[in-house]
Amino acid sequence: MDFQLNEDNQSIQDLAKQFTKNEIIPTAPGYDLSMEYPWDIVKKAHAAGLLNVSVPEKFGGLGLGHFNQTLIQEQFSYGCTGIATAITANDLALGPLLLAGSDAQLEEFATPMTKVPTVAAYCVTEPGAGSDVQAIRTTAKRDGDHYILNGSKMWITNGGVASWFYVLATMDSTKGHKAMVALLVPSKLAGVQIGKKEINVGQRCSDTRGITFDNVKVPAAYRLGNEGDGFKIAMKAFDFSRPGVAAGAVGLSQRCLDESVRYAKERKTFGKAIAEHQAIQFILADMAKDIEVARLVTYKSAVELDAGRRNTKFASIAKCFAGDMAVRIASDAIQVFGGYGYNTEYPVEKLYRDAKIYQIYEGTQQIQRMIIAKHLLDEY
Ligand SMILES: Cc1cc2nc3c(=O)[nH]c(=O)nc-3n(C[C@H](O)[C@H](O)[C@H](O)COP(=O)(O)OP(=O)(O)OC[C@H]3O[C@@H](n4cnc5c(N)ncnc54)[C@H](O)[C@@H]3O)c2cc1C
């Protein structure tokens, strides 16, 4: 076991760090205010070789692997988790395709993403079904060489900018996960209706929307795996994406710590810097110890995946620990800043707003605990 990054990992991390410093940190407050999708940054990340890095070389990508992707996500999120989510929601959509796509499907859907800066979206959640994925009601009815898709999805990240969607639908809602089918749906198909951009608490430049499918005719050739495989593919994709989500929470928390240390050394009360008060030192020490632990389990969850071992439990531990930590640390960062922390002139209020979603998307913290508990009970 070696806790040092190798040369390749180090150069990816350095590249992502430099990109974050030059492109993300200076523009993040503007995107937060305008709530516009950060196309400029997406294009620059693509040009820098930092977008869609998991697409295998055979299909035109860099095939950098999950650990490198995690390193990039951590750095981007240090700069802005809204921009990072906008960029890496792609990886969530790509997960099912990489897991279950045929060569022809990968060439048609993944290869173009390596050539031009395009994004995709993962469409599973519905107005009436979030945690309980088996309760989805979007239907896919077989009609010769096509499926006819009907239903509504909700909270779809990249919904308004995606060129294709990974869509989970049911062929028979009385048969639970066994009747589910996974379809790749180009956003230009007739009957795909894009809803209004949702205005969320944080990560405001990330584009979240409802998507409605109204008699959309999807070629059967765009089905991933077999009929009945959809649920399994949708869940397994989280093994790919949760390490990156955990890394996002680590990056945000590191930013909170750095901003807090800097401020604590400058701000004076009772004749000395607040950093000299032990109570403030303890807040900073708690932040540092939690970040270190979260980073270790996050990296482990990605390394396990790259090694070809099942990482589901570690991915849930990482997402759950890092997500809860980010909310706690962002709140503590405001505490260190006092009244100034509560004000939009200072960076920590945005970090606080941006942190909360880490306890909700990609499976809530309650769902992560259910997954961890299931693995424990199965193992013992
Ligand atoms: C900004 C944003 C972006 C998102 N992006 C996407 C996306 O790109 N694609 C996509 O498909 N979805 C996306 N989602 C949806 C997200 O994954 C869901 O919101 C999440 O899974 C929770 O589902 P829900 O909102 O329906 O809450 P519910 O499932 O209704 O849960 C409500 C509460 O009950 C708890 N709960 C539910 N069941 C249990 C249980 N069995 N035991 C204990 N507690 C339970 C939950 O933890 C939660 O606290 C996004 C959501 C948001 C807000």
Tab-separated table of C-alpha atoms and ligand atoms in Angstrom:
chain	number	residue	atom	x	y	z
A	1	MET	CA	0.000	0.000	0.000
A	2	ASP	CA	1.343	3.379	-1.022
A	3	PHE	CA	-0.380	6.626	-0.083
A	4	GLN	CA	1.560	8.656	-2.678
A	5	LEU	CA	0.069	9.499	-6.070
A	6	ASN	CA	2.052	7.986	-8.932
A	7	GLU	CA	3.470	10.250	-11.645
A	8	ASP	CA	0.425	9.931	-13.939
A	9	ASN	CA	-2.077	10.589	-11.145
A	10	GLN	CA	0.020	13.538	-9.990
A	11	SER	CA	0.102	15.145	-13.410
A	12	ILE	CA	-3.697	14.749	-13.822
A	13	GLN	CA	-4.219	16.272	-10.387
A	14	ASP	CA	-1.848	19.158	-11.206
A	15	LEU	CA	-3.625	19.812	-14.504
A	16	ALA	CA	-7.046	19.847	-12.826
A	17	LYS	CA	-5.723	22.074	-10.018
A	18	GLN	CA	-4.304	24.581	-12.500
A	19	PHE	CA	-7.546	24.532	-14.529
A	20	THR	CA	-9.548	25.153	-11.362
A	21	LYS	CA	-7.312	28.049	-10.340
A	22	ASN	CA	-7.370	29.719	-13.768
A	23	GLU	CA	-10.857	28.950	-15.058
A	24	ILE	CA	-13.226	27.923	-12.258
A	25	ILE	CA	-12.365	29.973	-9.164
A	26	PRO	CA	-12.489	33.360	-10.962
A	27	THR	CA	-15.794	32.645	-12.755
A	28	ALA	CA	-17.681	30.725	-10.043
A	29	PRO	CA	-19.334	33.707	-8.283
A	30	GLY	CA	-20.624	35.030	-11.637
A	31	TYR	CA	-22.125	31.683	-12.626
A	32	ASP	CA	-23.690	31.352	-9.174
A	33	LEU	CA	-25.412	34.712	-9.653
A	34	SER	CA	-26.422	34.289	-13.303
A	35	MET	CA	-27.329	30.579	-12.819
A	36	GLU	CA	-26.268	30.068	-16.443
A	37	TYR	CA	-24.951	26.695	-17.543
A	38	PRO	CA	-21.135	27.070	-17.704
A	39	TRP	CA	-20.701	26.176	-21.389
A	40	ASP	CA	-17.473	28.187	-21.625
A	41	ILE	CA	-15.886	26.146	-18.859
A	42	VAL	CA	-17.208	22.880	-20.313
A	43	LYS	CA	-15.600	23.732	-23.662
A	44	LYS	CA	-12.301	24.648	-22.017
A	45	ALA	CA	-12.336	21.490	-19.864
A	46	HIS	CA	-12.940	19.452	-23.021
A	47	ALA	CA	-10.024	21.156	-24.782
A	48	ALA	CA	-7.797	20.519	-21.748
A	49	GLY	CA	-8.639	16.787	-21.824
A	50	LEU	CA	-10.542	16.959	-18.537
A	51	LEU	CA	-14.025	16.044	-19.782
A	52	ASN	CA	-15.443	12.534	-20.269
A	53	VAL	CA	-12.092	11.072	-19.230
A	54	SER	CA	-13.543	7.625	-18.536
A	55	VAL	CA	-14.401	6.894	-22.186
A	56	PRO	CA	-12.025	4.087	-23.270
A	57	GLU	CA	-9.272	4.826	-25.807
A	58	LYS	CA	-10.878	2.351	-28.215
A	59	PHE	CA	-13.823	4.754	-28.499
A	60	GLY	CA	-11.756	7.927	-28.797
A	61	GLY	CA	-11.482	8.761	-25.102
A	62	LEU	CA	-8.566	8.923	-22.718
A	63	GLY	CA	-9.538	5.857	-20.682
A	64	LEU	CA	-8.077	7.485	-17.597
A	65	GLY	CA	-9.956	5.333	-15.090
A	66	HIS	CA	-12.051	6.119	-12.056
A	67	PHE	CA	-9.309	7.182	-9.668
A	68	ASN	CA	-8.092	9.895	-12.033
A	69	GLN	CA	-11.686	10.992	-12.553
A	70	THR	CA	-12.036	11.263	-8.774
A	71	LEU	CA	-8.910	13.437	-8.564
A	72	ILE	CA	-10.310	15.773	-11.234
A	73	GLN	CA	-13.694	15.988	-9.531
A	74	GLU	CA	-12.086	16.885	-6.203
A	75	GLN	CA	-10.107	19.732	-7.766
A	76	PHE	CA	-13.022	21.114	-9.807
A	77	SER	CA	-15.226	21.023	-6.709
A	78	TYR	CA	-12.642	22.984	-4.756
A	79	GLY	CA	-13.359	25.760	-7.255
A	80	CYS	CA	-17.141	25.377	-7.570
A	81	THR	CA	-19.334	22.333	-7.047
A	82	GLY	CA	-22.008	23.819	-9.338
A	83	ILE	CA	-19.555	23.858	-12.237
A	84	ALA	CA	-18.134	20.484	-11.178
A	85	THR	CA	-21.604	18.915	-11.137
A	86	ALA	CA	-22.403	20.419	-14.534
A	87	ILE	CA	-19.264	18.783	-15.900
A	88	THR	CA	-19.385	15.455	-14.134
A	89	ALA	CA	-23.113	14.668	-14.369
A	90	ASN	CA	-21.866	13.429	-17.719
A	91	ASP	CA	-20.019	10.645	-15.992
A	92	LEU	CA	-23.241	9.518	-14.305
A	93	ALA	CA	-24.934	9.289	-17.721
A	94	LEU	CA	-21.911	7.599	-19.272
A	95	GLY	CA	-21.811	4.970	-16.497
A	96	PRO	CA	-24.654	2.783	-17.858
A	97	LEU	CA	-23.290	3.093	-21.399
A	98	LEU	CA	-19.782	2.039	-20.340
A	99	LEU	CA	-21.214	-0.786	-18.254
A	100	ALA	CA	-23.654	-2.293	-20.723
A	101	GLY	CA	-23.213	-0.614	-24.112
A	102	SER	CA	-22.327	-2.548	-27.258
A	103	ASP	CA	-19.420	-1.324	-29.413
A	104	ALA	CA	-21.938	0.189	-31.841
A	105	GLN	CA	-23.720	2.060	-29.030
A	106	LEU	CA	-20.437	3.333	-27.595
A	107	GLU	CA	-19.362	4.551	-31.031
A	108	GLU	CA	-22.675	6.304	-31.611
A	109	PHE	CA	-23.117	7.896	-28.161
A	110	ALA	CA	-19.709	8.098	-26.416
A	111	THR	CA	-17.278	8.749	-29.272
A	112	PRO	CA	-18.896	12.054	-30.361
A	113	MET	CA	-18.483	13.301	-26.784
A	114	THR	CA	-14.726	12.883	-27.085
A	115	LYS	CA	-14.668	14.945	-30.296
A	116	VAL	CA	-16.906	17.904	-29.435
A	117	PRO	CA	-17.888	19.237	-26.021
A	118	THR	CA	-21.290	17.631	-25.559
A	119	VAL	CA	-23.027	16.442	-22.403
A	120	ALA	CA	-25.501	13.737	-21.439
A	121	ALA	CA	-27.937	13.178	-18.566
A	122	TYR	CA	-29.072	10.301	-16.345
A	123	CYS	CA	-32.887	10.162	-16.233
A	124	VAL	CA	-34.177	7.914	-13.482
A	125	THR	CA	-35.942	10.021	-10.822
A	126	GLU	CA	-39.611	10.892	-11.359
A	127	PRO	CA	-42.031	13.230	-9.575
A	128	GLY	CA	-43.414	10.217	-7.655
A	129	ALA	CA	-40.275	8.067	-7.374
A	130	GLY	CA	-36.849	9.085	-6.080
A	131	SER	CA	-35.331	6.770	-3.485
A	132	ASP	CA	-37.844	4.088	-4.434
A	133	VAL	CA	-36.613	3.525	-7.988
A	134	GLN	CA	-38.836	0.477	-8.430
A	135	ALA	CA	-41.846	2.811	-8.240
A	136	ILE	CA	-41.058	4.574	-11.539
A	137	ARG	CA	-43.985	4.890	-13.927
A	138	THR	CA	-42.356	5.904	-17.223
A	139	THR	CA	-43.372	3.210	-19.691
A	140	ALA	CA	-41.628	1.670	-22.689
A	141	LYS	CA	-43.899	-0.330	-24.961
A	142	ARG	CA	-42.349	-2.500	-27.660
A	143	ASP	CA	-43.583	-1.635	-31.143
A	144	GLY	CA	-41.665	-3.579	-33.816
A	145	ASP	CA	-38.113	-2.183	-34.014
A	146	HIS	CA	-38.903	0.594	-31.544
A	147	TYR	CA	-40.039	1.345	-28.022
A	148	ILE	CA	-42.707	3.967	-27.416
A	149	LEU	CA	-41.651	5.939	-24.377
A	150	ASN	CA	-44.122	7.863	-22.187
A	151	GLY	CA	-43.677	9.491	-18.800
A	152	SER	CA	-42.020	12.257	-16.813
A	153	LYS	CA	-38.633	12.479	-15.143
A	154	MET	CA	-37.714	15.009	-12.472
A	155	TRP	CA	-34.520	16.698	-11.183
A	156	ILE	CA	-32.451	15.766	-14.191
A	157	THR	CA	-28.976	17.321	-14.024
A	158	ASN	CA	-27.882	18.575	-17.491
A	159	GLY	CA	-31.541	18.144	-18.532
A	160	GLY	CA	-31.626	21.262	-20.710
A	161	VAL	CA	-28.202	20.850	-22.298
A	162	ALA	CA	-27.829	17.106	-22.837
A	163	SER	CA	-27.604	15.678	-26.333
A	164	TRP	CA	-28.817	12.292	-25.066
A	165	PHE	CA	-30.408	10.760	-22.004
A	166	TYR	CA	-29.996	7.460	-20.239
A	167	VAL	CA	-33.648	6.645	-19.419
A	168	LEU	CA	-34.983	3.957	-17.102
A	169	ALA	CA	-38.520	2.830	-17.951
A	170	THR	CA	-40.839	-0.027	-17.092
A	171	MET	CA	-42.473	-2.428	-19.520
A	172	ASP	CA	-44.928	-3.532	-16.808
A	173	SER	CA	-45.253	-1.560	-13.591
A	174	THR	CA	-46.746	-4.570	-11.751
A	175	LYS	CA	-43.515	-6.549	-12.184
A	176	GLY	CA	-41.037	-4.282	-10.324
A	177	HIS	CA	-37.383	-4.188	-11.322
A	178	LYS	CA	-37.660	-7.320	-13.488
A	179	ALA	CA	-39.672	-5.398	-16.086
A	180	MET	CA	-37.319	-2.441	-16.382
A	181	VAL	CA	-35.531	-1.448	-19.535
A	182	ALA	CA	-32.662	1.004	-20.111
A	183	LEU	CA	-32.794	3.194	-23.202
A	184	LEU	CA	-30.434	5.717	-24.752
A	185	VAL	CA	-32.628	8.564	-25.943
A	186	PRO	CA	-31.293	11.363	-28.174
A	187	SER	CA	-32.733	14.642	-26.887
A	188	LYS	CA	-33.705	15.666	-30.419
A	189	LEU	CA	-36.244	12.853	-30.860
A	190	ALA	CA	-39.826	14.030	-31.441
A	191	GLY	CA	-41.845	14.068	-28.218
A	192	VAL	CA	-38.941	14.875	-25.844
A	193	GLN	CA	-40.066	17.915	-23.863
A	194	ILE	CA	-37.599	19.821	-21.701
A	195	GLY	CA	-39.021	21.539	-18.601
A	196	LYS	CA	-38.015	24.867	-17.060
A	197	LYS	CA	-34.727	25.206	-15.224
A	198	GLU	CA	-35.252	24.588	-11.508
A	199	ILE	CA	-33.962	27.242	-9.106
A	200	ASN	CA	-32.200	25.339	-6.367
A	201	VAL	CA	-30.622	26.290	-3.025
A	202	GLY	CA	-27.088	25.838	-4.303
A	203	GLN	CA	-25.002	24.597	-7.229
A	204	ARG	CA	-27.074	27.077	-9.163
A	205	CYS	CA	-25.340	26.970	-12.536
A	206	SER	CA	-25.939	23.239	-12.739
A	207	ASP	CA	-28.926	22.721	-15.034
A	208	THR	CA	-31.679	20.705	-13.299
A	209	ARG	CA	-34.976	20.102	-15.098
A	210	GLY	CA	-37.998	17.892	-15.522
A	211	ILE	CA	-38.092	15.949	-18.803
A	212	THR	CA	-41.292	14.584	-20.355
A	213	PHE	CA	-41.441	11.820	-22.950
A	214	ASP	CA	-44.595	11.977	-25.029
A	215	ASN	CA	-44.880	8.992	-27.373
A	216	VAL	CA	-41.169	9.134	-28.130
A	217	LYS	CA	-40.180	6.506	-30.694
A	218	VAL	CA	-36.842	5.067	-29.543
A	219	PRO	CA	-35.052	2.534	-31.790
A	220	ALA	CA	-34.728	-0.879	-30.111
A	221	ALA	CA	-31.041	-0.701	-31.097
A	222	TYR	CA	-30.691	1.982	-28.393
A	223	ARG	CA	-31.602	-0.450	-25.574
A	224	LEU	CA	-28.751	-1.232	-23.170
A	225	GLY	CA	-28.478	-4.921	-22.313
A	226	ASN	CA	-31.647	-6.992	-22.397
A	227	GLU	CA	-35.206	-6.176	-21.414
A	228	GLY	CA	-35.224	-6.594	-17.630
A	229	ASP	CA	-31.621	-5.386	-17.159
A	230	GLY	CA	-32.489	-1.698	-16.732
A	231	PHE	CA	-32.685	-1.536	-12.932
A	232	LYS	CA	-29.440	-3.454	-12.432
A	233	ILE	CA	-27.607	-1.165	-14.874
A	234	ALA	CA	-29.037	1.983	-13.255
A	235	MET	CA	-27.901	0.881	-9.773
A	236	LYS	CA	-24.483	-0.363	-10.859
A	237	ALA	CA	-23.794	3.002	-12.494
A	238	PHE	CA	-23.663	4.464	-8.969
A	239	ASP	CA	-20.569	2.356	-8.267
A	240	PHE	CA	-18.931	4.441	-11.012
A	241	SER	CA	-20.312	7.814	-10.015
A	242	ARG	CA	-20.424	7.858	-6.191
A	243	PRO	CA	-16.623	8.045	-5.727
A	244	GLY	CA	-16.719	11.224	-7.838
A	245	VAL	CA	-19.608	12.647	-5.824
A	246	ALA	CA	-17.741	11.930	-2.585
A	247	ALA	CA	-14.680	13.634	-4.095
A	248	GLY	CA	-16.847	16.667	-4.810
A	249	ALA	CA	-17.799	16.869	-1.141
A	250	VAL	CA	-14.108	16.501	-0.164
A	251	GLY	CA	-13.075	19.297	-2.545
A	252	LEU	CA	-15.765	21.631	-1.190
A	253	SER	CA	-14.749	20.827	2.413
A	254	GLN	CA	-11.071	21.478	1.672
A	255	ARG	CA	-12.021	24.886	0.280
A	256	CYS	CA	-13.978	25.620	3.488
A	257	LEU	CA	-10.919	24.699	5.571
A	258	ASP	CA	-8.504	26.799	3.494
A	259	GLU	CA	-10.809	29.836	3.572
A	260	SER	CA	-11.334	29.382	7.325
A	261	VAL	CA	-7.620	29.125	8.162
A	262	ARG	CA	-6.840	32.206	6.053
A	263	TYR	CA	-9.593	34.246	7.709
A	264	ALA	CA	-8.787	33.015	11.231
A	265	LYS	CA	-5.218	34.285	10.896
A	266	GLU	CA	-6.414	37.740	9.768
A	267	ARG	CA	-9.416	38.445	11.994
A	268	LYS	CA	-8.618	39.784	15.442
A	269	THR	CA	-10.731	39.716	18.612
A	270	PHE	CA	-9.692	40.463	22.182
A	271	GLY	CA	-6.292	41.640	20.954
A	272	LYS	CA	-5.259	38.560	18.987
A	273	ALA	CA	-6.036	36.649	15.799
A	274	ILE	CA	-9.046	34.367	16.263
A	275	ALA	CA	-6.727	31.521	15.125
A	276	GLU	CA	-5.033	31.904	18.513
A	277	HIS	CA	-8.227	31.070	20.375
A	278	GLN	CA	-8.266	27.377	21.139
A	279	ALA	CA	-11.996	27.092	20.364
A	280	ILE	CA	-11.332	28.199	16.775
A	281	GLN	CA	-8.281	25.911	16.517
A	282	PHE	CA	-10.476	22.961	17.486
A	283	ILE	CA	-12.997	23.781	14.751
A	284	LEU	CA	-10.149	23.879	12.204
A	285	ALA	CA	-8.598	20.655	13.569
A	286	ASP	CA	-11.947	18.848	13.349
A	287	MET	CA	-12.324	19.979	9.744
A	288	ALA	CA	-8.821	18.744	8.862
A	289	LYS	CA	-9.252	15.330	10.496
A	290	ASP	CA	-12.612	14.671	8.828
A	291	ILE	CA	-11.348	15.738	5.396
A	292	GLU	CA	-8.359	13.413	5.682
A	293	VAL	CA	-10.579	10.444	6.558
A	294	ALA	CA	-13.137	11.252	3.834
A	295	ARG	CA	-10.416	11.615	1.217
A	296	LEU	CA	-8.923	8.227	2.103
A	297	VAL	CA	-12.198	6.312	1.793
A	298	THR	CA	-13.123	8.240	-1.354
A	299	TYR	CA	-9.845	7.306	-3.026
A	300	LYS	CA	-10.241	3.720	-1.832
A	301	SER	CA	-13.718	3.476	-3.390
A	302	ALA	CA	-12.286	4.532	-6.776
A	303	VAL	CA	-9.129	2.399	-6.549
A	304	GLU	CA	-11.222	-0.689	-5.752
A	305	LEU	CA	-13.262	-0.051	-8.888
A	306	ASP	CA	-10.191	0.385	-11.087
A	307	ALA	CA	-8.825	-2.859	-9.624
A	308	GLY	CA	-11.975	-4.653	-10.813
A	309	ARG	CA	-13.281	-5.316	-7.311
A	310	ARG	CA	-16.854	-4.591	-6.183
A	311	ASN	CA	-16.805	-1.144	-4.568
A	312	THR	CA	-20.504	-0.631	-3.785
A	313	LYS	CA	-20.059	-0.573	0.006
A	314	PHE	CA	-17.018	1.723	-0.091
A	315	ALA	CA	-18.717	4.040	-2.593
A	316	SER	CA	-21.696	4.381	-0.228
A	317	ILE	CA	-19.446	4.865	2.823
A	318	ALA	CA	-17.493	7.546	0.965
A	319	LYS	CA	-20.581	9.356	-0.378
A	320	CYS	CA	-22.327	9.220	2.998
A	321	PHE	CA	-19.345	10.255	5.143
A	322	ALA	CA	-18.120	12.971	2.778
A	323	GLY	CA	-21.627	14.335	2.123
A	324	ASP	CA	-22.474	14.702	5.812
A	325	MET	CA	-19.022	16.137	6.451
A	326	ALA	CA	-19.396	18.792	3.733
A	327	VAL	CA	-22.623	20.116	5.275
A	328	ARG	CA	-21.066	20.181	8.776
A	329	ILE	CA	-17.810	21.796	7.650
A	330	ALA	CA	-19.520	24.424	5.493
A	331	SER	CA	-21.635	25.399	8.503
A	332	ASP	CA	-18.520	25.550	10.697
A	333	ALA	CA	-16.758	27.703	8.114
A	334	ILE	CA	-19.544	30.283	8.437
A	335	GLN	CA	-19.067	30.098	12.216
A	336	VAL	CA	-15.356	30.897	11.876
A	337	PHE	CA	-16.217	33.905	9.701
A	338	GLY	CA	-18.887	35.111	12.149
A	339	GLY	CA	-21.327	37.644	10.652
A	340	TYR	CA	-19.171	38.058	7.544
A	341	GLY	CA	-19.637	34.368	6.781
A	342	TYR	CA	-23.372	34.933	6.446
A	343	ASN	CA	-22.838	37.568	3.766
A	344	THR	CA	-22.539	37.134	-0.001
A	345	GLU	CA	-19.320	39.237	-0.110
A	346	TYR	CA	-17.463	36.312	1.465
A	347	PRO	CA	-17.033	32.879	-0.133
A	348	VAL	CA	-18.371	30.583	2.577
A	349	GLU	CA	-22.113	31.265	2.272
A	350	LYS	CA	-22.007	29.822	-1.269
A	351	LEU	CA	-20.104	26.788	-0.022
A	352	TYR	CA	-22.821	26.290	2.609
A	353	ARG	CA	-25.615	26.472	0.008
A	354	ASP	CA	-23.703	24.220	-2.382
A	355	ALA	CA	-22.977	21.554	0.256
A	356	LYS	CA	-26.519	20.472	1.127
A	357	ILE	CA	-27.219	18.588	-2.098
A	358	TYR	CA	-24.465	16.084	-1.228
A	359	GLN	CA	-26.893	14.599	1.288
A	360	ILE	CA	-29.598	14.201	-1.359
A	361	TYR	CA	-28.515	13.432	-4.929
A	362	GLU	CA	-27.024	10.141	-6.109
A	363	GLY	CA	-29.066	8.455	-3.362
A	364	THR	CA	-29.837	10.181	-0.070
A	365	GLN	CA	-27.740	9.585	3.039
A	366	GLN	CA	-30.502	7.328	4.378
A	367	ILE	CA	-30.282	5.186	1.232
A	368	GLN	CA	-26.456	5.014	1.567
A	369	ARG	CA	-26.845	3.747	5.144
A	370	MET	CA	-29.348	1.133	3.932
A	371	ILE	CA	-26.812	-0.061	1.324
A	372	ILE	CA	-23.971	-0.167	3.874
A	373	ALA	CA	-26.164	-2.061	6.353
A	374	LYS	CA	-27.256	-4.561	3.690
A	375	HIS	CA	-23.627	-5.303	2.841
A	376	LEU	CA	-22.751	-5.698	6.526
A	377	LEU	CA	-25.610	-8.093	7.151
A	378	ASP	CA	-24.772	-10.104	4.036
A	379	GLU	CA	-21.074	-10.270	4.987
A	380	TYR	CA	-21.461	-11.432	8.584
B	1	LIG	C1	-30.209	19.159	-7.663
B	1	LIG	C2	-30.627	17.751	-7.917
B	1	LIG	C3	-30.041	17.050	-8.961
B	1	LIG	C4	-30.451	15.732	-9.242
B	1	LIG	N1	-29.957	15.088	-10.347
B	1	LIG	C5	-30.522	13.913	-10.740
B	1	LIG	C6	-30.185	13.309	-11.998
B	1	LIG	O1	-29.333	13.818	-12.745
B	1	LIG	N2	-30.813	12.178	-12.358
B	1	LIG	C7	-31.754	11.564	-11.576
B	1	LIG	O2	-32.273	10.527	-11.966
B	1	LIG	N3	-32.084	12.096	-10.357
B	1	LIG	C8	-31.498	13.264	-9.942
B	1	LIG	N4	-31.859	13.834	-8.730
B	1	LIG	C9	-32.841	13.173	-7.906
B	1	LIG	C10	-32.272	12.636	-6.592
B	1	LIG	O3	-31.460	11.515	-6.846
B	1	LIG	C11	-33.450	12.365	-5.667
B	1	LIG	O4	-33.943	13.625	-5.245
B	1	LIG	C12	-33.072	11.529	-4.477
B	1	LIG	O5	-32.750	10.221	-4.877
B	1	LIG	C13	-34.190	11.461	-3.423
B	1	LIG	O6	-35.426	11.177	-3.998
B	1	LIG	P1	-36.700	12.107	-3.635
B	1	LIG	O7	-36.281	13.517	-3.832
B	1	LIG	O8	-37.845	11.613	-4.412
B	1	LIG	O9	-36.919	11.880	-2.091
B	1	LIG	P2	-37.753	10.684	-1.435
B	1	LIG	O10	-37.346	9.392	-2.036
B	1	LIG	O11	-39.187	11.040	-1.467
B	1	LIG	O12	-37.208	10.730	0.066
B	1	LIG	C14	-37.651	11.734	0.989
B	1	LIG	C15	-36.924	11.459	2.305
B	1	LIG	O13	-37.272	10.161	2.809
B	1	LIG	C16	-36.093	9.397	3.009
B	1	LIG	N5	-36.382	8.000	2.697
B	1	LIG	C17	-36.952	7.509	1.574
B	1	LIG	N6	-37.060	6.174	1.644
B	1	LIG	C18	-36.531	5.808	2.845
B	1	LIG	C19	-36.343	4.560	3.514
B	1	LIG	N7	-36.688	3.392	2.942
B	1	LIG	N8	-35.797	4.570	4.747
B	1	LIG	C20	-35.411	5.740	5.318
B	1	LIG	N9	-35.554	6.950	4.726
B	1	LIG	C21	-36.108	6.977	3.515
B	1	LIG	C22	-35.055	9.989	2.073
B	1	LIG	O14	-33.735	9.694	2.500
B	1	LIG	C23	-35.397	11.471	2.172
B	1	LIG	O15	-34.822	11.993	3.334
B	1	LIG	C24	-31.418	15.113	-8.415
B	1	LIG	C25	-31.966	15.825	-7.340
B	1	LIG	C26	-31.611	17.124	-7.106
B	1	LIG	C27	-32.286	17.888	-5.978
